[in-house]
Coordinates of C-alpha atoms in Angstrom, one line a residue:
P1 CA 0.0 0.0 0.0
T2 CA 1.1 3.5 -0.8
N3 CA 0.5 6.5 1.4
L4 CA 0.2 4.3 4.5
D5 CA -0.9 6.1 7.7
P6 CA 1.8 4.8 10.1
L7 CA -0.6 4.9 13.0
D8 CA -3.2 2.7 11.2
L9 CA -2.4 -0.9 12.1
T10 CA -5.4 -2.2 10.0
C11 CA -3.2 -2.0 6.9
L12 CA 0.2 -3.6 6.7
T13 CA 2.9 -3.1 4.0
H14 CA 4.1 -6.1 2.0
G15 CA 7.4 -5.8 4.0
E16 CA 5.6 -6.0 7.3
R17 CA 3.6 -9.0 6.1
L18 CA 6.9 -10.6 5.1
F19 CA 8.4 -9.8 8.5
L20 CA 5.5 -11.5 10.2
W21 CA 5.7 -14.5 7.9
R22 CA 9.4 -14.9 8.7
R23 CA 8.8 -14.6 12.5
A24 CA 6.1 -17.3 12.2
Q25 CA 8.4 -19.8 10.7
R26 CA 10.3 -22.1 13.0
A27 CA 14.1 -22.1 12.9
P28 CA 15.6 -25.5 12.3
V29 CA 17.6 -27.2 15.0
G30 CA 21.1 -25.8 14.8
G31 CA 19.8 -22.5 13.4
T32 CA 21.3 -19.2 14.3
L33 CA 22.4 -19.3 18.0
G34 CA 20.6 -22.7 18.3
R35 CA 17.3 -20.9 18.4
D36 CA 15.2 -24.1 18.0
G37 CA 11.6 -23.1 17.8
A38 CA 12.3 -19.4 17.4
G39 CA 11.3 -17.5 14.2
L40 CA 13.8 -17.5 11.4
S41 CA 16.5 -14.9 11.2
R42 CA 16.7 -12.8 8.1
A43 CA 19.6 -14.8 6.8
E44 CA 17.8 -18.1 7.6
A45 CA 14.6 -17.0 5.8
A46 CA 16.6 -15.8 2.7
A47 CA 18.5 -19.1 2.6
A48 CA 15.3 -21.1 3.0
V49 CA 13.7 -19.5 0.0
G50 CA 16.8 -19.2 -2.2
A51 CA 17.1 -15.4 -2.0
T52 CA 20.1 -13.3 -1.1
L53 CA 20.1 -11.6 2.3
E54 CA 20.3 -8.3 0.4
D55 CA 17.1 -9.1 -1.6
W56 CA 15.3 -10.2 1.6
D57 CA 16.3 -7.1 3.5
R58 CA 15.2 -4.7 0.7
C59 CA 11.9 -6.4 0.5
E60 CA 11.3 -6.7 4.2
I61 CA 12.0 -3.0 4.8
G62 CA 9.7 -2.2 2.0
A63 CA 12.2 -0.5 -0.3
V64 CA 12.0 -2.9 -3.2
P65 CA 9.0 -5.3 -3.7
N66 CA 10.2 -8.7 -4.8
R67 CA 7.4 -10.7 -6.5
R68 CA 9.1 -14.0 -5.7
L69 CA 9.3 -13.3 -2.0
L70 CA 5.8 -11.8 -1.9
K71 CA 4.4 -15.0 -3.2
L72 CA 5.3 -16.5 0.1
L73 CA 2.6 -14.4 1.7
G74 CA -0.3 -16.1 0.0
D75 CA -3.4 -16.1 2.2
Q76 CA -1.9 -15.2 5.5
P77 CA -4.3 -15.1 8.5
P78 CA -4.9 -11.7 10.0
P79 CA -2.1 -10.7 12.4
A80 CA -2.7 -11.3 16.1
V81 CA -2.9 -8.2 18.2
G82 CA 0.5 -9.0 19.7
E83 CA 2.0 -9.0 16.2
L84 CA 0.4 -5.6 15.6
C85 CA 2.1 -4.3 18.8
R86 CA 5.4 -5.4 17.3
I87 CA 4.6 -3.6 14.0
A88 CA 3.7 -0.5 16.0
R89 CA 7.1 -0.7 17.7
R90 CA 8.9 -1.1 14.4
R91 CA 7.0 1.8 12.9
S92 CA 7.5 4.1 15.8
G93 CA 11.3 3.8 15.9
V94 CA 11.2 4.0 19.6
P95 CA 14.1 2.1 21.2
L96 CA 13.2 -0.9 23.3
A97 CA 15.0 0.7 26.3
E98 CA 12.7 3.7 26.1
I99 CA 9.5 1.6 26.1
E100 CA 10.8 -0.6 28.9
A101 CA 11.5 2.5 31.0
T102 CA 8.2 4.1 30.3
M103 CA 6.3 1.0 31.1
G104 CA 8.6 0.0 34.0
V105 CA 9.2 -3.5 32.7
A106 CA 12.3 -5.6 31.7
R107 CA 13.0 -6.5 28.1
P108 CA 11.9 -10.2 28.5
T109 CA 8.6 -9.0 30.0
L110 CA 8.1 -6.5 27.1
H111 CA 8.7 -9.3 24.6
R112 CA 6.2 -11.6 26.4
M113 CA 3.7 -8.7 26.4
E114 CA 4.1 -8.4 22.6
R115 CA 3.7 -12.1 22.1
V116 CA 0.4 -12.3 23.9
G117 CA -1.0 -8.8 23.0
Y118 CA -1.1 -7.7 26.7
P119 CA -3.9 -5.1 27.2
R120 CA -1.5 -2.7 28.9
L121 CA 0.8 -2.7 25.9
I122 CA -2.1 -2.2 23.5
A123 CA -3.1 0.8 25.6
Y124 CA 0.4 2.1 25.5
W125 CA 0.3 2.2 21.6
Q126 CA -3.3 3.5 21.5
E127 CA -2.3 6.4 23.8
R128 CA 0.3 7.2 21.1
G129 CA -2.4 7.3 18.4
Y130 CA -2.0 3.8 17.0
R131 CA -5.3 2.2 15.7
F132 CA -5.9 -1.5 16.0
P133 CA -8.5 -3.4 14.0
G134 CA -11.9 -3.9 15.6

């Protein structure tokens, strides 16, 4: 989508959808840092689909759409509210440390809040003008 309102989480860019796809894939045993069960790193995702890391990065940040990579998206289910919190953080550019300090939580707690779509975190983004579906 062009002319995307950065505060509107009802509409995601192709790059954001590719980011969510990558994070939903499970890293193989022996993946980067032995992250069995964690989402794929950018390098792992690129290797898994036969793309270069540079092509993957350009597509994921939304600079250059890559038709071959975008075919991966197919019919994705709508993102969970926790995933939208992660997208809000990416769009905002606010450093993790700043969010942690504002909310008074540690980094692992913040990541857990993002995974489950914790109401306090949703409220944090809504107070900053982000609009969630529904």
